[in-house]
PDB file of C-alpha atoms in Angstrom:
ATOM      1  CA  UNK O 106      -0.014   0.080  -0.085  1.00  0.00           C
ATOM      2  CA  UNK O 107       1.260   3.469  -0.807  1.00  0.00           C
ATOM      3  CA  UNK O 108       0.651   6.304   1.458  1.00  0.00           C
ATOM      4  CA  UNK O 109       0.887   9.941   0.635  1.00  0.00           C
ATOM      5  CA  UNK O 110       1.921  11.989   3.508  1.00  0.00           C
ATOM      6  CA  UNK O 111       2.816  15.323   4.029  1.00  0.00           C
ATOM      7  CA  UNK O 112       3.718  17.666   7.141  1.00  0.00           C
ATOM      8  CA  UNK O 113       2.229  21.012   6.843  1.00  0.00           C
ATOM      9  CA  UNK O 114       3.557  24.366   8.176  1.00  0.00           C
ATOM     10  CA  UNK O 115       0.094  25.227   9.657  1.00  0.00           C
ATOM     11  CA  UNK O 116      -2.134  24.407  12.569  1.00  0.00           C
ATOM     12  CA  UNK O 117      -4.535  21.624  12.264  1.00  0.00           C
ATOM     13  CA  UNK O 118      -7.809  23.395  12.105  1.00  0.00           C
ATOM     14  CA  UNK O 119      -6.383  25.965   9.431  1.00  0.00           C
ATOM     15  CA  UNK O 120      -5.338  22.930   7.297  1.00  0.00           C
ATOM     16  CA  UNK O 121      -8.515  21.455   7.363  1.00  0.00           C
ATOM     17  CA  UNK O 122     -10.077  24.611   6.497  1.00  0.00           C
ATOM     18  CA  UNK O 123      -7.961  25.152   3.557  1.00  0.00           C
ATOM     19  CA  UNK O 124      -8.364  21.800   2.425  1.00  0.00           C
ATOM     20  CA  UNK O 125     -12.253  21.744   2.663  1.00  0.00           C
ATOM     21  CA  UNK O 126     -12.233  25.061   0.563  1.00  0.00           C
ATOM     22  CA  UNK O 127     -10.235  23.553  -2.332  1.00  0.00           C
ATOM     23  CA  UNK O 128     -12.134  20.328  -2.107  1.00  0.00           C
ATOM     24  CA  UNK O 129     -15.368  22.637  -2.729  1.00  0.00           C
ATOM     25  CA  UNK O 130     -13.919  24.293  -5.692  1.00  0.00           C
ATOM     26  CA  UNK O 131     -13.336  20.886  -7.143  1.00  0.00           C
ATOM     27  CA  UNK O 132     -16.752  19.562  -6.666  1.00  0.00           C
ATOM     28  CA  UNK O 133     -15.646  17.271  -3.666  1.00  0.00           C
ATOM     29  CA  UNK O 134     -17.511  17.290  -0.141  1.00  0.00           C
ATOM     30  CA  UNK O 135     -16.610  16.094   3.132  1.00  0.00           C
ATOM     31  CA  UNK O 136     -19.239  13.863   3.943  1.00  0.00           C
ATOM     32  CA  UNK O 137     -18.110  12.383   7.443  1.00  0.00           C
ATOM     33  CA  UNK O 138     -15.833  13.464   9.999  1.00  0.00           C
ATOM     34  CA  UNK O 139     -14.270  11.199  12.598  1.00  0.00           C
ATOM     35  CA  UNK O 140     -12.215  12.173  15.470  1.00  0.00           C
ATOM     36  CA  UNK O 141     -10.867   8.731  16.502  1.00  0.00           C
ATOM     37  CA  UNK O 142      -8.804  11.066  19.265  1.00  0.00           C
ATOM     38  CA  UNK O 143     -12.099  11.803  20.842  1.00  0.00           C
ATOM     39  CA  UNK O 144     -13.242   8.200  20.777  1.00  0.00           C
ATOM     40  CA  UNK O 145     -10.151   6.791  22.471  1.00  0.00           C
ATOM     41  CA  UNK O 146     -10.257   9.359  24.941  1.00  0.00           C
ATOM     42  CA  UNK O 147     -13.802   8.823  25.950  1.00  0.00           C
ATOM     43  CA  UNK O 148     -13.777   4.903  25.999  1.00  0.00           C
ATOM     44  CA  UNK O 149      -9.882   4.383  27.050  1.00  0.00           C
ATOM     45  CA  UNK O 150      -9.225   7.396  29.047  1.00  0.00           C
ATOM     46  CA  UNK O 151      -6.223   8.362  27.190  1.00  0.00           C
ATOM     47  CA  UNK O 152      -5.296  11.614  25.839  1.00  0.00           C
ATOM     48  CA  UNK O 153      -3.824  11.366  22.483  1.00  0.00           C
ATOM     49  CA  UNK O 154      -2.689  14.600  20.154  1.00  0.00           C
ATOM     50  CA  UNK O 155      -5.719  15.387  17.458  1.00  0.00           C
ATOM     51  CA  UNK O 156      -6.509  12.824  14.801  1.00  0.00           C
ATOM     52  CA  UNK O 157      -9.248  13.203  12.215  1.00  0.00           C
ATOM     53  CA  UNK O 158     -10.642  11.333   9.406  1.00  0.00           C
ATOM     54  CA  UNK O 159     -12.404  13.184   6.710  1.00  0.00           C
ATOM     55  CA  UNK O 160     -14.381  11.108   4.458  1.00  0.00           C
ATOM     56  CA  UNK O 161     -14.245  12.894   1.107  1.00  0.00           C
ATOM     57  CA  UNK O 162     -16.896  12.568  -2.185  1.00  0.00           C
ATOM     58  CA  UNK O 163     -17.533  13.541  -5.331  1.00  0.00           C
ATOM     59  CA  UNK O 164     -21.561  12.903  -5.702  1.00  0.00           C
ATOM     60  CA  UNK O 165     -21.373  13.130  -9.363  1.00  0.00           C
ATOM     61  CA  UNK O 166     -18.141  10.883  -9.789  1.00  0.00           C
ATOM     62  CA  UNK O 167     -19.771   8.586  -7.249  1.00  0.00           C
ATOM     63  CA  UNK O 168     -22.972   8.440  -8.996  1.00  0.00           C
ATOM     64  CA  UNK O 169     -21.215   7.488 -12.241  1.00  0.00           C
ATOM     65  CA  UNK O 170     -19.166   4.817 -10.581  1.00  0.00           C
ATOM     66  CA  UNK O 171     -22.119   2.967  -9.237  1.00  0.00           C
ATOM     67  CA  UNK O 172     -23.146   2.753 -12.875  1.00  0.00           C
ATOM     68  CA  UNK O 173     -19.977   0.571 -13.677  1.00  0.00           C
ATOM     69  CA  UNK O 174     -19.519  -1.062 -10.465  1.00  0.00           C
ATOM     70  CA  UNK O 175     -22.344  -0.502  -7.910  1.00  0.00           C
ATOM     71  CA  UNK O 176     -20.329  -1.939  -5.221  1.00  0.00           C
ATOM     72  CA  UNK O 177     -17.907   0.981  -5.926  1.00  0.00           C
ATOM     73  CA  UNK O 178     -19.095   2.065  -2.298  1.00  0.00           C
ATOM     74  CA  UNK O 179     -16.762  -0.049  -0.635  1.00  0.00           C
ATOM     75  CA  UNK O 180     -14.059   2.276  -1.401  1.00  0.00           C
ATOM     76  CA  UNK O 181     -15.558   5.662  -1.707  1.00  0.00           C
ATOM     77  CA  UNK O 182     -15.629   8.162   0.097  1.00  0.00           C
ATOM     78  CA  UNK O 183     -12.096   8.223   0.229  1.00  0.00           C
ATOM     79  CA  UNK O 184     -10.577   8.629   3.831  1.00  0.00           C
ATOM     80  CA  UNK O 185      -8.222  11.785   4.208  1.00  0.00           C
ATOM     81  CA  UNK O 186      -6.421  11.741   7.655  1.00  0.00           C
ATOM     82  CA  UNK O 187      -5.439  15.133   9.503  1.00  0.00           C
ATOM     83  CA  UNK O 188      -3.511  14.570  12.561  1.00  0.00           C
ATOM     84  CA  UNK O 189      -0.791  16.172  14.966  1.00  0.00           C
ATOM     85  CA  UNK O 190       1.911  14.124  16.263  1.00  0.00           C
ATOM     86  CA  UNK O 191       4.945  15.044  18.109  1.00  0.00           C
ATOM     87  CA  UNK O 192       3.491  18.605  17.701  1.00  0.00           C
ATOM     88  CA  UNK O 193       3.848  18.719  13.875  1.00  0.00           C
ATOM     89  CA  UNK O 194       0.564  18.923  11.569  1.00  0.00           C
ATOM     90  CA  UNK O 195       0.320  16.102   8.665  1.00  0.00           C
ATOM     91  CA  UNK O 196      -2.240  15.233   6.092  1.00  0.00           C
ATOM     92  CA  UNK O 197      -2.230  11.680   4.648  1.00  0.00           C
ATOM     93  CA  UNK O 198      -3.894   9.478   2.166  1.00  0.00           C
ATOM     94  CA  UNK O 199      -3.683   5.861   1.339  1.00  0.00           C
ATOM     95  CA  UNK O 200      -3.998   5.825  -2.519  1.00  0.00           C
ATOM     96  CA  UNK O 201      -2.413   2.700  -4.395  1.00  0.00           C
ATOM     97  CA  UNK O 202      -4.690  -0.126  -3.349  1.00  0.00           C
ATOM     98  CA  UNK O 203      -7.916   1.907  -3.812  1.00  0.00           C
ATOM     99  CA  UNK O 204      -6.635   3.324  -7.179  1.00  0.00           C
ATOM    100  CA  UNK O 205      -5.686  -0.056  -8.574  1.00  0.00           C
ATOM    101  CA  UNK O 206      -9.294  -0.888  -8.039  1.00  0.00           C
ATOM    102  CA  UNK O 207     -11.195   2.050  -8.940  1.00  0.00           C
ATOM    103  CA  UNK O 208      -8.754   2.417 -12.114  1.00  0.00           C
ATOM    104  CA  UNK O 209     -11.265   1.455 -14.935  1.00  0.00           C
ATOM    105  CA  UNK O 210     -14.379   3.117 -13.671  1.00  0.00           C
ATOM    106  CA  UNK O 211     -12.383   6.349 -13.277  1.00  0.00           C
ATOM    107  CA  UNK O 212     -11.405   6.162 -17.183  1.00  0.00           C
ATOM    108  CA  UNK O 213     -15.101   5.893 -17.846  1.00  0.00           C
ATOM    109  CA  UNK O 214     -16.107   9.030 -15.836  1.00  0.00           C
ATOM    110  CA  UNK O 215     -13.590  11.133 -17.305  1.00  0.00           C
TER     111      UNK O 215
END
């Protein structure tokens, strides 16, 4: 599995805001936000640095992809990670496995 990860020169909230604004420009939406660090705190009682998972989807592309393979939803929406580690902010996305599987449907909807 290949992961794209980049350290950012900004805080977590600013990074998320900029990312969401750029997504909107491209027709994508954050359809769900999950904060595992909050779950760890409430269920395990352990503090950890902020860790957020944004599930991202382009509704039009998703719809077109379901015409090709209705079970494409097992790979969409795409998870994007924003997290803090050792005081630094990161964004990460796993790409290769999902790309190999959805490559053909993506060609159809271009």
